[in-house]
Amino acid sequence: MRVSFEVNGRPVRADDVWAGESLLYVLRERLGLPGSKNACEQGECGSCTVYLDGETVCACLVAAGQAEGRSVRTVEGLADGEALDPVQSAFVDAGAVQCGFCTPGLLVQTHDLLRRTVGAGGQPPGDDEVREALAGNLCRCTGYEQILAAVRLAAERAGGAA
Amino acid sequence: MTASSETRAPAAPAAPPVPADPAERGGVRHGVGTDAPRPDGVLKVTGEFAYSSDLWADDMLWGATLRSPHPHARIRGIDLTEAVRLPGVYAVLTHEDVPGAKYYGLERADQPVLADGKVRYQGEPVAIVAADHPETARRAMMRIAVDYEVLEPVSDARRAAFDPACPPVHGPAAPPEPGGAARPANVVRYQPVRTGAFAAGAGLDEVRAQADVIVTGEYQVGMQDQAFLGPESGLAVPAADGGVDLYVATQWLHVDQSQLAPCLGLPPEKVRLNLAGVGGAFGAREDLSMQAHACLLALRTGRPVKMVYHREESFFGHVHRHPATMRYEHGARADGTLVFATMEIVLDGGAYASTTSAVVGVASSMAVGPYEVPNVRVDAYGVYTNNPPCGAMRGFGAVQACFGYESQMDRLAEALGMHPVELRIRNAMSEGSRTATGQPVDMPLPMADMLARARALPPPAEPETGPGTDPRRLPGGVAGTTRGEGVVRGVGYGVGIKNICYSESFDDYSTARVRLELVGGEPAVQVHTAAAEVGQGLVTVQQQVARTELGVERVVVRPADTAVGSSGSSSASRQSYMTGGAVKAACEAVREAVFRLARERGLPPGADDALELRGGAVVTRLGAVVAELAELLADTAVEETRVFRHRPTRPMDPLTGQGDAHVQFAMCVHRAVVDVDTELGLVRVVELAAVQDVGRALNPLQLAGQIHGGSAQGLGLALMEEVQVRDAAVRNPSFTDYLIPTILDMPPMRVEILEHPDPHAPYGLRGAGEPPTLSSTPAIIAAIRAATGRPLAHAPVRPEDIVGLPVP
């Protein structure tokens, strides 16, 4: 089948898609966007988290056909050209990136959390709120300590910029 | 002791003065000792970093692996007819299609590339398929008809170790080594250690008589999965010369190459390996997984072949941590001084040897822990069964032993009425001690100080309970399982000791090639090694070493491949030591070559001969510029390759275990604070604090990340992680059923770093990745014991253990 949707602000089309393919597979293998990761492909790890019409989803749990006509934003669409999003630079600066396989999903989920909080004129999220928001994103390298530090730093930077 | 001690904890005394720019040390930015940023950091946050599962080639096919559903079976026949007929299928291969050696292995070539008439574990590869789409490959596999004669599996490791009537998983027993006793066929390695009265032939009762208090315990450690997130994957590309280029996520390119080439029937130079992006390793990438299969399919079809395991397959596609059953007995005098220790450790190696022999070496030599014990008797066994194969995982045999000896220390402290920290300090090893294997500790080992620091850390806030408490602060968390009734707090300590680098006379080395030249008129350095960056930050460390040694900020680490000599494995916490050491040595050679160039040009009058490289110039010790590199290297590049070896080690005596088997010892101390719902069996770790001596912190930010991550994997083993194996079959091969810690499970982790340099190691550093994985598990379980009074002899602790119900 043919699937047409929008990714990171540009229209895309994939042909000869088998009906069983996930949005994740189409992004990674047909559209040249492997940034969203394939760590479990069963919705347990969050490494494939993307925005679908503004809501975060596990791309591995979305059938490719369900994306028809909709808008997807992936980790590749977070930066503004060469300028990293504050979430991205905070993850690098705080040591939150080790192997980095969980990073794309965590970035999108954190981006969403900050969009809903400081981005909407609210307070920076407290640690408990951060932990709850990121509970669906597994990381095996960091023990999450520097991820928490990165989210605090990103919230500070995003708040400052708002 | 003259070593300096630097503390980096939040509540630390002021650090020594640093330059105004914290990124600058010794005249160069982002050198050794700074929080230099990762060179791959930006690529990893933009999604551009190419992991092994992201690779793609024109005309590429997908490979897939048909695996045995049975732990033990004879293969009477395989019918490929229907699979080959499926449109889109390009190759279906079995054992018979392996052109070269049919078996491979890290320590013993006992593992078939594809099953050879028999399967010995559930998930063993039987056939491989190349097709135009992963779904086509999957459907083809469903059409392969394998006629299995199911056999009874050997699933009990103790039976494999001790019952001569247990059927052999492989062939009959090898003849005993000279001086050694005959062992049952399934024993891969038996390693005893004997000291003191036990070495002199005394019986246990005789030794027991010297002790005022004796405690015994039997402990189990479950099978832990490394659970890296990046699945086993890679791309094999057939080459015009009849060879193959493999892009793969691995821990050691050259050991993959040396196993692959014979299987493919090719000379090593035609099997070229390139490191693709690695999504975590933790030991699980030491053994081959899809490497040989992808190469076989690529060579057969003449097309690039990509293989990516899915998560369930990954649980069958790599080795796990050896499950262990351990029997310990400790005796002490009334004042707490240890008199003797005996231990029997049985490690289940599963169907193939992998690194079982080395794991037994570590478990036996580290069995007594960092304690001075005059009389020691260790018997450690690694065995074959039909359970999943086990091999390397962070901590490598020392994790299992640590849970045993630390549980015993707590039991002994309780029997003596002593504080557990006081008992540990009383018996602590230090510089000048001897290990149970007779090796002198010739480096700082400030264990007593580390314990005292851990105990002195400020306690976390009191538990919150009662109506209105935020459920996120309670055991059971956001599930809202409890409102805090029956919640009890406990505090526990754990100490672990780990050997760093490869041991037991292994020829352990690393190779580095360093090139200094002008790029765009500016001096720039290229570092080329085969060392695997697996997430730990080795690429950053290589840059930092080159910057510090050459005084040049611009350093590029080339992709790792087999075009340069081996760097050994990214395991045993060894790469900062070994590849850091190799890069340092190569830089020193480059520096000397540059000085020769400068001298050939003639030194300015009055310049002494002690030159340095700083700020892109050759300078005298007093800082006078002799020559700018931009001038000196105008039309030349300086390149040097060096091989670095650590000091030699000795084998362990097969009868007494004696021998200077190790290069370096590293330690971590944990204090865990837990809240336990004693009615529901739920645990919330409130805080997990670590004190670790690292000799020298090359990159404090990355180092803290290693300690956090290692502590988290230890927390997983303490509370939730176990591959459930029943009758040799895996029951929970998914992240739905095999749980690893989430951000909700992890407490704040205070880290206090000490720096007592090891005089034998480059920069005085001490390997740091593994020790925190040892000590966090027993610390957490000790805290749960303190809260509940339960004996808790099994890691992970299950809710049933806490409430006192039988575990199904």
PDB file of C-alpha atoms in Angstrom, chain A residues 18 21 25 28-30 34-35 37-42 44-45 75-76 79 84 88 91-95 97-104 107 128-132 134-135 138-148, chain B residues 38 41 44-47 51 53-54 62 133-135 139 225-227 229-231 278-280 282 306 308 311 472-473 478 534-535 701 704-706 708-709 712-713 721 734-736 740-744 746-749:
ATOM      1  CA  TRP A  18       3.297  -4.144   3.746  1.00  0.00           C
ATOM      2  CA  GLU A  21       4.753  -2.557   8.946  1.00  0.00           C
ATOM      3  CA  TYR A  25       9.788   0.607  10.315  1.00  0.00           C
ATOM      4  CA  ARG A  28      13.691   3.911   9.693  1.00  0.00           C
ATOM      5  CA  GLU A  29      13.780   1.707   6.625  1.00  0.00           C
ATOM      6  CA  ARG A  30      11.795   3.546   3.983  1.00  0.00           C
ATOM      7  CA  PRO A  34      16.660   5.996  11.645  1.00  0.00           C
ATOM      8  CA  GLY A  35      16.896   8.418  14.592  1.00  0.00           C
ATOM      9  CA  LYS A  37      15.216   3.616  17.773  1.00  0.00           C
ATOM     10  CA  ASN A  38      14.189  -0.057  17.648  1.00  0.00           C
ATOM     11  CA  ALA A  39      15.149  -1.310  21.101  1.00  0.00           C
ATOM     12  CA  CYS A  40      12.121  -3.477  21.885  1.00  0.00           C
ATOM     13  CA  GLU A  41       9.479  -2.946  19.190  1.00  0.00           C
ATOM     14  CA  GLN A  42       6.778  -3.817  21.670  1.00  0.00           C
ATOM     15  CA  GLU A  44       8.067  -1.204  26.529  1.00  0.00           C
ATOM     16  CA  CYS A  45      11.175   0.924  26.158  1.00  0.00           C
ATOM     17  CA  VAL A  75      14.167  13.412  16.974  1.00  0.00           C
ATOM     18  CA  GLU A  76      15.519  14.552  13.608  1.00  0.00           C
ATOM     19  CA  ALA A  79      16.737  20.998  16.183  1.00  0.00           C
ATOM     20  CA  LEU A  84      20.084  22.320  18.900  1.00  0.00           C
ATOM     21  CA  GLN A  88      19.268  18.316  23.095  1.00  0.00           C
ATOM     22  CA  PHE A  91      21.446  16.143  27.412  1.00  0.00           C
ATOM     23  CA  VAL A  92      24.938  16.540  25.963  1.00  0.00           C
ATOM     24  CA  ASP A  93      26.098  19.007  28.612  1.00  0.00           C
ATOM     25  CA  ALA A  94      24.783  17.075  31.618  1.00  0.00           C
ATOM     26  CA  GLY A  95      26.319  13.734  30.610  1.00  0.00           C
ATOM     27  CA  VAL A  97      24.150  10.570  26.745  1.00  0.00           C
ATOM     28  CA  GLN A  98      26.185   7.405  27.011  1.00  0.00           C
ATOM     29  CA  CYS A  99      25.432   4.738  24.412  1.00  0.00           C
ATOM     30  CA  GLY A 100      22.649   7.058  23.308  1.00  0.00           C
ATOM     31  CA  PHE A 101      20.189   4.422  22.132  1.00  0.00           C
ATOM     32  CA  CYS A 102      17.486   5.591  24.537  1.00  0.00           C
ATOM     33  CA  THR A 103      18.296   9.236  23.898  1.00  0.00           C
ATOM     34  CA  PRO A 104      16.018  10.027  20.926  1.00  0.00           C
ATOM     35  CA  LEU A 107      14.490  13.775  24.062  1.00  0.00           C
ATOM     36  CA  ASP A 128       8.758  13.525  40.855  1.00  0.00           C
ATOM     37  CA  GLU A 129       6.932  14.922  37.854  1.00  0.00           C
ATOM     38  CA  VAL A 130       9.955  14.337  35.613  1.00  0.00           C
ATOM     39  CA  ARG A 131      10.246  10.761  36.820  1.00  0.00           C
ATOM     40  CA  GLU A 132       6.586  10.109  36.129  1.00  0.00           C
ATOM     41  CA  LEU A 134       9.849   9.644  31.702  1.00  0.00           C
ATOM     42  CA  ALA A 135       8.783   6.368  33.339  1.00  0.00           C
ATOM     43  CA  LEU A 138      14.193   2.764  29.584  1.00  0.00           C
ATOM     44  CA  CYS A 139      17.865   3.649  29.830  1.00  0.00           C
ATOM     45  CA  ARG A 140      20.446   0.978  30.674  1.00  0.00           C
ATOM     46  CA  CYS A 141      23.604   3.099  30.873  1.00  0.00           C
ATOM     47  CA  THR A 142      23.051   6.133  33.071  1.00  0.00           C
ATOM     48  CA  GLY A 143      20.941   5.074  36.032  1.00  0.00           C
ATOM     49  CA  TYR A 144      18.928   8.185  35.065  1.00  0.00           C
ATOM     50  CA  GLU A 145      20.774  10.539  37.437  1.00  0.00           C
ATOM     51  CA  GLN A 146      22.319  12.637  34.683  1.00  0.00           C
ATOM     52  CA  ILE A 147      19.099  12.432  32.684  1.00  0.00           C
ATOM     53  CA  LEU A 148      17.333  14.126  35.589  1.00  0.00           C
TER      54      LEU A 148
ATOM     55  CA  ARG B  38      31.768  13.495  24.090  1.00  0.00           C
ATOM     56  CA  GLY B  41      27.262  13.639  21.794  1.00  0.00           C
ATOM     57  CA  LYS B  44      23.501  11.120  19.307  1.00  0.00           C
ATOM     58  CA  VAL B  45      21.011  13.882  20.196  1.00  0.00           C
ATOM     59  CA  THR B  46      20.194  14.738  16.593  1.00  0.00           C
ATOM     60  CA  GLY B  47      19.533  11.133  15.607  1.00  0.00           C
ATOM     61  CA  TYR B  51      24.053   2.452  15.121  1.00  0.00           C
ATOM     62  CA  SER B  53      20.758  -1.409  13.277  1.00  0.00           C
ATOM     63  CA  ASP B  54      20.545   1.842  11.291  1.00  0.00           C
ATOM     64  CA  TRP B  62      17.479  -9.034   5.355  1.00  0.00           C
ATOM     65  CA  HIS B 133      11.949  -8.052   3.498  1.00  0.00           C
ATOM     66  CA  PRO B 134      12.057  -9.066   7.160  1.00  0.00           C
ATOM     67  CA  GLU B 135       8.523 -10.407   6.868  1.00  0.00           C
ATOM     68  CA  ARG B 139       7.573 -16.502   6.586  1.00  0.00           C
ATOM     69  CA  ASP B 225      20.458 -10.095  31.366  1.00  0.00           C
ATOM     70  CA  GLN B 226      22.648  -7.244  30.176  1.00  0.00           C
ATOM     71  CA  ALA B 227      19.585  -5.740  28.504  1.00  0.00           C
ATOM     72  CA  LEU B 229      18.996  -1.324  24.295  1.00  0.00           C
ATOM     73  CA  GLY B 230      20.645  -1.544  20.872  1.00  0.00           C
ATOM     74  CA  PRO B 231      19.790  -4.999  19.542  1.00  0.00           C
ATOM     75  CA  VAL B 278      26.993   0.347  19.694  1.00  0.00           C
ATOM     76  CA  GLY B 279      23.840   0.656  21.778  1.00  0.00           C
ATOM     77  CA  GLY B 280      25.322  -0.578  25.055  1.00  0.00           C
ATOM     78  CA  PHE B 282      27.848  -4.734  29.390  1.00  0.00           C
ATOM     79  CA  LYS B 306      21.469  -6.741   7.281  1.00  0.00           C
ATOM     80  CA  VAL B 308      18.701  -7.070  13.381  1.00  0.00           C
ATOM     81  CA  ARG B 311      13.993  -7.989  21.650  1.00  0.00           C
ATOM     82  CA  ARG B 472       5.457   8.437  44.290  1.00  0.00           C
ATOM     83  CA  ARG B 473       7.206   8.561  47.667  1.00  0.00           C
ATOM     84  CA  VAL B 478       2.444   5.567  41.104  1.00  0.00           C
ATOM     85  CA  VAL B 534      30.118   1.076  23.645  1.00  0.00           C
ATOM     86  CA  GLY B 535      28.702   4.149  25.371  1.00  0.00           C
ATOM     87  CA  LEU B 701      31.290  13.720  34.488  1.00  0.00           C
ATOM     88  CA  ALA B 704      29.976   9.639  37.633  1.00  0.00           C
ATOM     89  CA  GLY B 705      27.829   8.312  34.799  1.00  0.00           C
ATOM     90  CA  GLN B 706      29.628   4.974  35.001  1.00  0.00           C
ATOM     91  CA  HIS B 708      25.418   5.708  38.439  1.00  0.00           C
ATOM     92  CA  GLY B 709      24.864   3.199  35.654  1.00  0.00           C
ATOM     93  CA  ALA B 712      21.520   0.914  38.650  1.00  0.00           C
ATOM     94  CA  GLN B 713      22.357  -2.491  37.193  1.00  0.00           C
ATOM     95  CA  GLU B 721      16.077  -8.734  37.222  1.00  0.00           C
ATOM     96  CA  SER B 734      10.718  -9.517  26.853  1.00  0.00           C
ATOM     97  CA  PHE B 735      10.834  -6.133  28.561  1.00  0.00           C
ATOM     98  CA  THR B 736       7.242  -6.822  29.603  1.00  0.00           C
ATOM     99  CA  ILE B 740      14.965  -3.393  34.307  1.00  0.00           C
ATOM    100  CA  PRO B 741      14.934  -0.265  36.483  1.00  0.00           C
ATOM    101  CA  THR B 742      12.989   2.701  35.178  1.00  0.00           C
ATOM    102  CA  ILE B 743      13.544   6.276  36.262  1.00  0.00           C
ATOM    103  CA  LEU B 744      10.841   5.705  38.890  1.00  0.00           C
ATOM    104  CA  MET B 746      16.045   4.742  40.705  1.00  0.00           C
ATOM    105  CA  PRO B 747      16.708   6.834  43.785  1.00  0.00           C
ATOM    106  CA  PRO B 748      18.970   9.857  43.984  1.00  0.00           C
ATOM    107  CA  MET B 749      22.564   8.611  43.858  1.00  0.00           C
TER     108      MET B 749
END
